[in-house]
Short mmCIF file of C-alpha atoms and ligand atoms in Angstrom, two decimals:
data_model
loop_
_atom_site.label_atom_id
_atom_site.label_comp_id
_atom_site.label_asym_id
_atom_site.label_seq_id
_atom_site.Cartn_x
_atom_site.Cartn_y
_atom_site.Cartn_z
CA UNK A 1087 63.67 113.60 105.40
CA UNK A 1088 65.88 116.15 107.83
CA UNK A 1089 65.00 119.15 108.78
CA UNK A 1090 68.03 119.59 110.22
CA UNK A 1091 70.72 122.36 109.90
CA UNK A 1092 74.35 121.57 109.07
CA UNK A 1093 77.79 123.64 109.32
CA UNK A 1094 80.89 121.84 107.24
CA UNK A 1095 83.80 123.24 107.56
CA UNK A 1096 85.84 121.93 104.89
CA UNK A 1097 83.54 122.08 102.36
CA UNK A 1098 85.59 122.52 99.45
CA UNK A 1099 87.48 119.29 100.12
CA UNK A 1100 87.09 116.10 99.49
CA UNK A 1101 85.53 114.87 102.28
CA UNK A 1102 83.39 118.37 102.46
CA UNK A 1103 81.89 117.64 99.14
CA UNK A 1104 80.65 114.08 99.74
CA UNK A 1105 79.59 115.11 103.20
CA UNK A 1106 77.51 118.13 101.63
CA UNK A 1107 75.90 115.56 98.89
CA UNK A 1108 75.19 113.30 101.72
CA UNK A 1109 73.50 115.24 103.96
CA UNK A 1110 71.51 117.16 101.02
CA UNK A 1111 70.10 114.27 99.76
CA UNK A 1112 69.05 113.65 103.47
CA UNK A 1113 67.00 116.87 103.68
CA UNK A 1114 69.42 118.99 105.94
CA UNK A 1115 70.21 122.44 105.08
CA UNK A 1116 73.49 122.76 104.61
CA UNK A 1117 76.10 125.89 105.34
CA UNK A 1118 79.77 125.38 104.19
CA UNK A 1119 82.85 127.85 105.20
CA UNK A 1120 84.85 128.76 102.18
CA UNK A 1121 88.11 130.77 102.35
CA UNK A 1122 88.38 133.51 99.94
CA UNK A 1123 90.68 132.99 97.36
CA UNK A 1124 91.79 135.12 94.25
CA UNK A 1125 90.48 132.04 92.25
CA UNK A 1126 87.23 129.93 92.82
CA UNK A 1127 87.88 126.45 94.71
CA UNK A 1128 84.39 125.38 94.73
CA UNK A 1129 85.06 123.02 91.76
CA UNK A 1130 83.82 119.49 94.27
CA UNK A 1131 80.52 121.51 94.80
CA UNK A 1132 79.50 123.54 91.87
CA UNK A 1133 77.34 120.87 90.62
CA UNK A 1134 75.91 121.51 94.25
CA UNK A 1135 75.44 124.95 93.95
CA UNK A 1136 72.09 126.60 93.84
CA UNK A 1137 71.45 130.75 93.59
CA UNK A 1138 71.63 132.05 96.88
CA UNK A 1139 68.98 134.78 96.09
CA UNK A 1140 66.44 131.52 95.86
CA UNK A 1141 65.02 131.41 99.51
CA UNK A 1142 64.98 127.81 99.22
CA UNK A 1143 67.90 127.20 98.59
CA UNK A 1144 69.54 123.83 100.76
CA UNK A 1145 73.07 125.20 100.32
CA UNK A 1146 74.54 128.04 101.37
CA UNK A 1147 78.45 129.19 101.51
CA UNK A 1148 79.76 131.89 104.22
CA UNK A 1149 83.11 133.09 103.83
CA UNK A 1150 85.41 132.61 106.66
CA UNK A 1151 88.90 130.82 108.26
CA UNK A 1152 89.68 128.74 110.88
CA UNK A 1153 92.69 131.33 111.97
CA UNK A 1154 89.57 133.61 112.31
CA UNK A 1155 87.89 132.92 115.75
CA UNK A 1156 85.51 136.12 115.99
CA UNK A 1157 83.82 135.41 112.57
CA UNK A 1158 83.41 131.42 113.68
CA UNK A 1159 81.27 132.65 116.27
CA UNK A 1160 79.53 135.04 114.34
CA UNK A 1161 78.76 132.39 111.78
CA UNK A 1162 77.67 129.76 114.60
CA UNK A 1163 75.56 132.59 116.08
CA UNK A 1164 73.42 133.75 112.62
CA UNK A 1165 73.44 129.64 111.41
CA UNK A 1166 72.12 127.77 114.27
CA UNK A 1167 73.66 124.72 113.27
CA UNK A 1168 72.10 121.58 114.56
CA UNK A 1169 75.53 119.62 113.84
CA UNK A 1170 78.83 120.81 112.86
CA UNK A 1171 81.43 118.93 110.66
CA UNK A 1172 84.89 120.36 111.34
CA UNK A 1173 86.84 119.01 108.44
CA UNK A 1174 88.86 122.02 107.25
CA UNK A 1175 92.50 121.65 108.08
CA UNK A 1176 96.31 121.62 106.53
CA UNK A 1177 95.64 118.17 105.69
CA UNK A 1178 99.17 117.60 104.17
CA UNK A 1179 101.64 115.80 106.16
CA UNK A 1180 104.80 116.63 103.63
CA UNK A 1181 103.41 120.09 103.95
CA UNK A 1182 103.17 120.47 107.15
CA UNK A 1183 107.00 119.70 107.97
CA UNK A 1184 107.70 123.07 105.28
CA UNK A 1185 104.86 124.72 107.24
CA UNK A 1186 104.75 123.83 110.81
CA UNK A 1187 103.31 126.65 112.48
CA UNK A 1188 100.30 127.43 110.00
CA UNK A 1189 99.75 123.64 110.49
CA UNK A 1190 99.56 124.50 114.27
CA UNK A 1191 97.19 127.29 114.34
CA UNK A 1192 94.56 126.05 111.34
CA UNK A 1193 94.83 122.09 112.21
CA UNK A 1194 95.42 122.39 115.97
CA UNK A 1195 94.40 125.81 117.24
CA UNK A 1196 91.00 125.72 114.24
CA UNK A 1197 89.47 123.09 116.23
CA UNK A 1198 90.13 125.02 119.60
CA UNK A 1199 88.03 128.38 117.87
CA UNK A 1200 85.41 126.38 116.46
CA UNK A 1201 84.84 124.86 119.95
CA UNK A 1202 84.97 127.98 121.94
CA UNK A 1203 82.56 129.57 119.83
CA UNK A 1204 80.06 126.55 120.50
CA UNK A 1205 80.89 127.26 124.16
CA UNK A 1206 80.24 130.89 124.50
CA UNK A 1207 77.39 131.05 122.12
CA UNK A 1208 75.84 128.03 124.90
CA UNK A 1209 74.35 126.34 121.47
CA UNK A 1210 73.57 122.61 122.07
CA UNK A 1211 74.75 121.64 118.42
CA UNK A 1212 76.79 118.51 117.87
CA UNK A 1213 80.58 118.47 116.87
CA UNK A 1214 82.51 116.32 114.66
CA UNK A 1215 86.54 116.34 114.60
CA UNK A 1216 88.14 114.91 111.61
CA UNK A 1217 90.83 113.18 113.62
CA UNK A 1218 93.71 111.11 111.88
CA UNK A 1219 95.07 107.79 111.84
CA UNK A 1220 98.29 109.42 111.35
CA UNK A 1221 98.14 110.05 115.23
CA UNK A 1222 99.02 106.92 115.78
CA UNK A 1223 102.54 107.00 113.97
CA UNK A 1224 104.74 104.13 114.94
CA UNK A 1225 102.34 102.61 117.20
CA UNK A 1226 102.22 98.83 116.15
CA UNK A 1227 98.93 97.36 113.65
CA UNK A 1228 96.20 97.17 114.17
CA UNK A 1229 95.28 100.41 115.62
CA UNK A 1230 92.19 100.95 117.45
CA UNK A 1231 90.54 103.80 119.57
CA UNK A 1232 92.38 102.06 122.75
CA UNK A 1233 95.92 102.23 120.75
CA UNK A 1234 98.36 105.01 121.99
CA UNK A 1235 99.17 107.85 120.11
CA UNK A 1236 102.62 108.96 118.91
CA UNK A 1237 102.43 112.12 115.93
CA UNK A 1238 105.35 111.43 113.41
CA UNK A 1239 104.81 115.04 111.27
CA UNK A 1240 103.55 118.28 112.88
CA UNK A 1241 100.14 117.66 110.99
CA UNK A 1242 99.81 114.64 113.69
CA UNK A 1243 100.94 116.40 116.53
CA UNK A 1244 98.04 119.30 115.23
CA UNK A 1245 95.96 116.27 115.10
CA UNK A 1246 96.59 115.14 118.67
CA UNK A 1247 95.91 118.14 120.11
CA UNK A 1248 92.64 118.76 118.51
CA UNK A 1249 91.95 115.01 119.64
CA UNK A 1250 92.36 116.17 122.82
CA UNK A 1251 90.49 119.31 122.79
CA UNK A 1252 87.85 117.63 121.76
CA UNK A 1253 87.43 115.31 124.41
CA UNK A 1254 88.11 118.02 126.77
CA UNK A 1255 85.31 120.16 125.39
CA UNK A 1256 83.22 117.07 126.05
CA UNK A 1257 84.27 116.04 129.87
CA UNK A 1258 84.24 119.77 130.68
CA UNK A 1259 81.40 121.38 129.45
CA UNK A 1260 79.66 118.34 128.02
CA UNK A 1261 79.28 119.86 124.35
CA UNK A 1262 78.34 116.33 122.11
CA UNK A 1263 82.14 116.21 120.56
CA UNK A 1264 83.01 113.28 118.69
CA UNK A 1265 86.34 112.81 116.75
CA UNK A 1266 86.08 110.04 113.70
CA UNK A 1267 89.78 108.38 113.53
CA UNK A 1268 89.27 108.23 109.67
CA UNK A 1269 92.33 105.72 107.73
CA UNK A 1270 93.24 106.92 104.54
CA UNK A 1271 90.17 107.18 102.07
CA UNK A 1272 90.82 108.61 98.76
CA UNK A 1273 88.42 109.03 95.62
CA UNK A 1274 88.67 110.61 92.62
CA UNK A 1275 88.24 113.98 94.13
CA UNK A 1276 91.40 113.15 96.00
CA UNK A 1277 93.67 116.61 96.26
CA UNK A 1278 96.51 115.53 93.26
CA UNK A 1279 99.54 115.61 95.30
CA UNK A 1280 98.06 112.96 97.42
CA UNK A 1281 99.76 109.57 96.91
CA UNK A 1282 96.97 107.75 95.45
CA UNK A 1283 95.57 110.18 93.17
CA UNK A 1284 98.90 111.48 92.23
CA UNK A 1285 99.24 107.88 90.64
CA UNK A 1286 95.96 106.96 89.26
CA UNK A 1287 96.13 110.82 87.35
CA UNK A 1288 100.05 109.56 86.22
CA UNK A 1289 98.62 105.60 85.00
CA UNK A 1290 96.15 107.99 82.74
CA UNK A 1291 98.50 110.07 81.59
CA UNK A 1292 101.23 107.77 80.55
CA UNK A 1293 98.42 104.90 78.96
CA UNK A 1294 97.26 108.42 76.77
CA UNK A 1295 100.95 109.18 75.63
CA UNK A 1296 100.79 112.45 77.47
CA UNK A 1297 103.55 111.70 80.04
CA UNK A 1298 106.29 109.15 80.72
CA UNK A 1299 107.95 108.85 83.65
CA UNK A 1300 106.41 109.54 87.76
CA UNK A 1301 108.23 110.87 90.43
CA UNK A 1302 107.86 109.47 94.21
CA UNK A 1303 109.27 108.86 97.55
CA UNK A 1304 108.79 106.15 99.56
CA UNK A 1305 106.94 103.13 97.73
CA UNK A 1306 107.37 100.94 100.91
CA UNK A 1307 105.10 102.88 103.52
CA UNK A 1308 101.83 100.55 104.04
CA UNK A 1309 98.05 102.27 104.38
CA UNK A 1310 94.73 101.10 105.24
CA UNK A 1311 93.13 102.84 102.02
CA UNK A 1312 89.32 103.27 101.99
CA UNK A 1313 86.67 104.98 99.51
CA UNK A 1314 85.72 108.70 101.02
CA UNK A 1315 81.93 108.52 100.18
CA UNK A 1316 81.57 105.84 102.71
CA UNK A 1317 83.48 107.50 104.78
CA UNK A 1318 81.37 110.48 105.47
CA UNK A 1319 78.47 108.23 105.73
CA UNK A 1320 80.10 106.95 109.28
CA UNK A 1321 80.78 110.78 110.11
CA UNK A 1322 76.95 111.20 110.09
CA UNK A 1323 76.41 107.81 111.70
CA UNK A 1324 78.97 109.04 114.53
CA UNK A 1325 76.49 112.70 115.20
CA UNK A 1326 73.43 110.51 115.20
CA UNK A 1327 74.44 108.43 118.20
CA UNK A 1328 72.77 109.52 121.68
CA UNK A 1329 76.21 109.48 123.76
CA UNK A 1330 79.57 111.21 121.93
CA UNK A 1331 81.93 108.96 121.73
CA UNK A 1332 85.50 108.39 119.16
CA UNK A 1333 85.19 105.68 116.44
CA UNK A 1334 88.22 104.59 114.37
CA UNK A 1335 86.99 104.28 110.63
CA UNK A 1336 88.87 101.91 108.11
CA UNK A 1337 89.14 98.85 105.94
CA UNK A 1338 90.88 96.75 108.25
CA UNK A 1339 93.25 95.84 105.19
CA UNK A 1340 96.86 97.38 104.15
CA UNK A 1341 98.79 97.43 101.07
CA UNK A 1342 102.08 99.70 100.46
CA UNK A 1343 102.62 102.02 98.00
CA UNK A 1344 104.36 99.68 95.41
CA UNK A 1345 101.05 97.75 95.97
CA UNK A 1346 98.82 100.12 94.95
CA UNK A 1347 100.74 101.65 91.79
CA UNK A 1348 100.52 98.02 90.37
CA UNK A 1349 96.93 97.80 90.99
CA UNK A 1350 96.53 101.28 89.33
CA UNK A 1351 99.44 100.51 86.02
CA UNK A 1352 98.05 97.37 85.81
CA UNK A 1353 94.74 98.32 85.04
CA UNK A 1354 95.78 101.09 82.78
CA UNK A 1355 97.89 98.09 81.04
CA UNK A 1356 101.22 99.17 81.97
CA UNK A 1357 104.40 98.04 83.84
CA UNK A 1358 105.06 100.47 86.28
CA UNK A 1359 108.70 99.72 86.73
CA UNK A 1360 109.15 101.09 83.07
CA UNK A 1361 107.81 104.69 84.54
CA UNK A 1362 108.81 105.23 88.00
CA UNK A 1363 111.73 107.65 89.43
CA UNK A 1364 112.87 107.91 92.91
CA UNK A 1365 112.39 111.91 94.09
CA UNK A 1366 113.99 112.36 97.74
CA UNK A 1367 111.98 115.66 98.06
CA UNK A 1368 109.09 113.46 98.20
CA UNK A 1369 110.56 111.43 101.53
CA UNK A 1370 109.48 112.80 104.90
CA UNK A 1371 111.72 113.71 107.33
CA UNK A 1372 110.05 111.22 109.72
CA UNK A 1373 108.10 108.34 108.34
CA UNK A 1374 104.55 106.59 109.12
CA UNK A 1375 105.48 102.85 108.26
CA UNK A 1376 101.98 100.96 108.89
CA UNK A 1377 98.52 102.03 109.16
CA UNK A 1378 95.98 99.29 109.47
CA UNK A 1379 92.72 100.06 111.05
CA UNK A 1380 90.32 98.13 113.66
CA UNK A 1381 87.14 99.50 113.47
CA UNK A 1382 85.02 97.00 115.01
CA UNK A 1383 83.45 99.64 117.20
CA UNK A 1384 82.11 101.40 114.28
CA UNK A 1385 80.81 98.13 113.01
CA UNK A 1386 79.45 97.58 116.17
CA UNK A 1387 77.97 100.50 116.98
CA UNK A 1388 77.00 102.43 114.06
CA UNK A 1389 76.45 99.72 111.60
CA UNK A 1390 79.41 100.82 109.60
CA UNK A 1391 81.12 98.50 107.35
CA UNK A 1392 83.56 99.99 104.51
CA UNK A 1393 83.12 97.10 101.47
CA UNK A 1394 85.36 99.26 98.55
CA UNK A 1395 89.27 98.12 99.03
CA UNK A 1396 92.30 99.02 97.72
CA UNK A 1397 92.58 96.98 94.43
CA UNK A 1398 88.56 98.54 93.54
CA UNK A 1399 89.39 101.98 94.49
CA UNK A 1400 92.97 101.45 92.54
CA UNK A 1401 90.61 100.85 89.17
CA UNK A 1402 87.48 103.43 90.59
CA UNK A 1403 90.18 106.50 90.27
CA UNK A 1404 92.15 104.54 87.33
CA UNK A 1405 88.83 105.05 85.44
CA UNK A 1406 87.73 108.27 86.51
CA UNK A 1407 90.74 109.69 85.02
CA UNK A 1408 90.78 107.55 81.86
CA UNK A 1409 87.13 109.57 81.49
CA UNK A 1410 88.11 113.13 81.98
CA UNK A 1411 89.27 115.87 79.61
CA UNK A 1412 93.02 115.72 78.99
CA UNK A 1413 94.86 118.13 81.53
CA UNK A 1414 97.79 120.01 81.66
CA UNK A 1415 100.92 117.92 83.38
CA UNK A 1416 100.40 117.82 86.57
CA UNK A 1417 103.64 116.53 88.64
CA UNK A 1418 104.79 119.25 90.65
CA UNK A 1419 108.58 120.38 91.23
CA UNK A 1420 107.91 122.17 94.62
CA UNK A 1421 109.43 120.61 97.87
CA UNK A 1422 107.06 117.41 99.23
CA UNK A 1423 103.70 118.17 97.24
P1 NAP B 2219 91.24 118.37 101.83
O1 NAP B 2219 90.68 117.83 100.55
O2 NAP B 2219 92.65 118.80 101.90
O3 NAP B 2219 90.28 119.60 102.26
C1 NAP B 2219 90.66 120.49 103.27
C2 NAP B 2219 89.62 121.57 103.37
O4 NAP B 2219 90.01 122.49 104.42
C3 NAP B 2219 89.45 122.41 102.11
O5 NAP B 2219 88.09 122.73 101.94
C4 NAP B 2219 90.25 123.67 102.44
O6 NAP B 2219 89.85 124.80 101.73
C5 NAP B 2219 89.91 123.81 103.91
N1 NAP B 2219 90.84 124.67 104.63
C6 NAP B 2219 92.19 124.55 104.75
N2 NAP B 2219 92.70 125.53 105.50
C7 NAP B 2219 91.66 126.32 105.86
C8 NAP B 2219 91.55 127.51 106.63
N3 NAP B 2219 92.63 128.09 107.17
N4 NAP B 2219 90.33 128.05 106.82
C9 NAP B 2219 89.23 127.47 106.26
N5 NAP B 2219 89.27 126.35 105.50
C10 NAP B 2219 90.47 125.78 105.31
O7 NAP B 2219 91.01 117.31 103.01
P2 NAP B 2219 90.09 116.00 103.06
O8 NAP B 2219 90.85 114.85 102.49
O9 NAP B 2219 88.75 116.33 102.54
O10 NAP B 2219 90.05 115.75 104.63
C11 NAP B 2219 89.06 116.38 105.44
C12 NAP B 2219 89.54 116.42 106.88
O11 NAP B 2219 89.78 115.09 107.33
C13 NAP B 2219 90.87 117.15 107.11
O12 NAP B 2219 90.80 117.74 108.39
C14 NAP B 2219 91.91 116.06 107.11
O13 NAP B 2219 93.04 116.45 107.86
C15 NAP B 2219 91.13 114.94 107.79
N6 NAP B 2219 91.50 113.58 107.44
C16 NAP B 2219 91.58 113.19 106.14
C17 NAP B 2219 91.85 111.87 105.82
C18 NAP B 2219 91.92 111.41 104.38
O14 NAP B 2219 92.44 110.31 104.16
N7 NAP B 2219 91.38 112.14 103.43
C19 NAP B 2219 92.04 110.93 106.85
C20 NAP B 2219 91.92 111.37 108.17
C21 NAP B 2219 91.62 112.68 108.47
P3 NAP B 2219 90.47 125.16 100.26
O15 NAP B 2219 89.64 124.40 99.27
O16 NAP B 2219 90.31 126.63 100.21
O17 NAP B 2219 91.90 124.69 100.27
O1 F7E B 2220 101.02 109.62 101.53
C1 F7E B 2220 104.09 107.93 100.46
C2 F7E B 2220 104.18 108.85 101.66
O2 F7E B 2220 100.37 111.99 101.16
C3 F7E B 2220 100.81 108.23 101.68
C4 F7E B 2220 96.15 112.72 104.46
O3 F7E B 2220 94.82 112.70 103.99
O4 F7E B 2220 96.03 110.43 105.10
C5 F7E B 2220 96.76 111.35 104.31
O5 F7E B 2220 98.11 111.40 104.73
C6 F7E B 2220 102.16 107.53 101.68
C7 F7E B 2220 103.20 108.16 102.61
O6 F7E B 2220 98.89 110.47 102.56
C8 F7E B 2220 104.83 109.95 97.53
O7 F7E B 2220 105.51 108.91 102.16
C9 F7E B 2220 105.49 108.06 98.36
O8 F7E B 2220 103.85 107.14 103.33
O9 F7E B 2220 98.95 110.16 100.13
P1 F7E B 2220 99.80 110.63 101.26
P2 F7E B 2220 99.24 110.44 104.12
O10 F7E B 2220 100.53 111.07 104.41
O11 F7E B 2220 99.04 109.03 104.57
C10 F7E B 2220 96.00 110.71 106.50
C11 F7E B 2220 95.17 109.66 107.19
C12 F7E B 2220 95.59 112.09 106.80
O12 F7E B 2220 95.01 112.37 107.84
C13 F7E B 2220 96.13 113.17 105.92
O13 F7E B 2220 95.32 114.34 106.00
O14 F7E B 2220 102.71 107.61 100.35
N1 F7E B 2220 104.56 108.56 99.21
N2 F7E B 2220 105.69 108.91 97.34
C14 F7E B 2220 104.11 109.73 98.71
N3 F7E B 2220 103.16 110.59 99.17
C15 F7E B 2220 102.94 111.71 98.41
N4 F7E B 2220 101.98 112.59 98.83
N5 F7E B 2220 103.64 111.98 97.26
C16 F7E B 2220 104.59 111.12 96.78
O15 F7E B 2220 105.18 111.38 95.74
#
């Protein structure tokens, strides 16, 4: 077991919450930012949570934001994190073309605080950037940590940059800075205006009666999707290594959109051409046509192999929705979500 000391930003997320159950299980103690909020968001970890007037307690939550650079260093200063995971971002590419500048300064600019405040507190903790495979855009299949970059939302372009920083922090000052390329890797704690959740949670609903029809955008746009909690098993693969480096993370396999609702309808036992509706709100200004990743290095390297694709995560999140309570309807009517 650990006896390590973790910081993940994030923690609420997705990602955050299998990386927290991860690296819990391994014996680190863990230290999440949250942002306030006038309701709770700690639904992915409450079955985490432990009372933090126990002294032993493995998992503690600090308040903060990434727009706030002072308190980032006060945290980093009081924690004494061994390893941070810098997953908190605007993670929404739709969103981000309705929000551009707050994309900027939490997705971009975040990483830049978070990084400064490693500098000038001189601690010799080790630094993860959730980089994208959305930086690579239009760039050709398959991409690979050699493949150039070329941002097709302002979430990318945020993405580049704190690619960049990154590296920079690690030629300049020689902080242990790695950025993890992650592909597309979804699960049934998947935020619900994401494509693939936003389907499995519609198969569920229509196979229980409770809704009809589903509205989306493009069905053509091709991804390389992958299963999260592997995922953030190659983000802690990526800190253990001696030398930093940047590892692209995926399946190595694409399907489109259209693909992946008839894996989902299929296994709920429906024909999804009886339920779908074209939305334009839900097309981007500028598209990302085909992600496949190459991550041989990974494979290489940190022994990394992702073995859940498409069709099995398709029926994972089919089924984890199936088994939960009945919810409210869910499809949203604002702008891209
Ligand atoms: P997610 O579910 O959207 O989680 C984002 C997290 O960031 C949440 O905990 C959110 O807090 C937090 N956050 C947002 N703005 C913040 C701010 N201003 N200050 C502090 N915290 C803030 O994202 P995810 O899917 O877990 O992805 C994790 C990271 O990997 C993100 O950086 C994402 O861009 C990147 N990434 C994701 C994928 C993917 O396929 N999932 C692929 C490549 C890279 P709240 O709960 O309060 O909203
Ligand atoms: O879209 C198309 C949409 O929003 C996938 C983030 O985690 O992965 C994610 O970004 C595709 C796009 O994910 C709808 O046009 C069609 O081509 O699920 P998505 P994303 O944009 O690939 C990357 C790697 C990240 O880094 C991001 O943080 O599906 N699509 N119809 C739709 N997408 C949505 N959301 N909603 C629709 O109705």
């Amino acid at each position: 077991m650990s006896d390590k000391t973790a910081l993940i930003t994030g923690i609420t997320g997705q990602d955050g919450s299998y990386l927290a159950e991860l690296l819990l299980s391994k014996g680190y103690l863990v230290h999440g930012l949250i942002r306030r909020s006038s309701t709770f968001t700690t639904q992915r970890i409450d079955h985490l949570y432990e009372d933090p007037h126990e002294s032993d307690a493995r998992l503690r939550l600090h308040y903060g934001d990434l727009a706030d650079g002072s308190r980032i260093a006060a945290l980093l200063e009081s924690i004494q994190p061994d390893e941070v995971y810098h997953l908190a971002a605007q993670s929404h590419v739709r969103v981000s073309f309705d929000e551009p500048e707050f994309t900027g300064t939490t997705t971009g600019l975040g990483t830049t605080r978070l990084l400064e405040a490693i500098r000038m507190t001189g601690l010799p903790c080790r630094f993860y950037q959730a980089s994208s495979s959305e930086m690579f855009g239009t760039t050709a299949p398959p991409q690979s940590e050699s493949s150039i970059f070329h941002p097709r939302s302002p979430y990318a372009a945020a993405k580049v940059y704190a690619y960049w920083i990154t590296r920079n922090y690690r030629e300049a000052y020689g902080v242990h800075a790695v950025n993890g390329i992650l592909f597309n890797h979804e699960s049934p704690r998947r935020g619900e205006t994401f494509v693939t959740r936003k389907i499995a949670h519609a198969a569920a609903r229509i196979a229980r009666g409770e809704q009809d029809a589903l509205h989306l955008g493009n069905l053509e746009a091709r991804r390389d999707w992958g299963y999260a909690p592997e995922y953030v098993d190659a983000m802690w693969r990526m800190l253990q290594q001696d030398e930093p480096g940047d590892y692209v993370v995926a399946t190595g396999t694409s399907y489109s959109v259209r693909d992946f609702l008839g894996f989902c309808f299929e296994h709920a036992g429906l024909d999804w051409e009886k339920h779908i509706r074209f939305d334009e709100r839900y097309l981007r200004p500028s598209e990302v046509p085909d992600l496949v990743g190459d991550a041989s290095k990974a494979e290489r390297e940190l022994g990394w192999k992702a073995t859940v694709h498409a069709p099995e995560l398709a029926r994972i999140m089919v089924d984890a929705e199936l088994a939960a309570v009945p919810a409210p309807a869910r499809e949203r009517s604002l702008t891209g979500a």
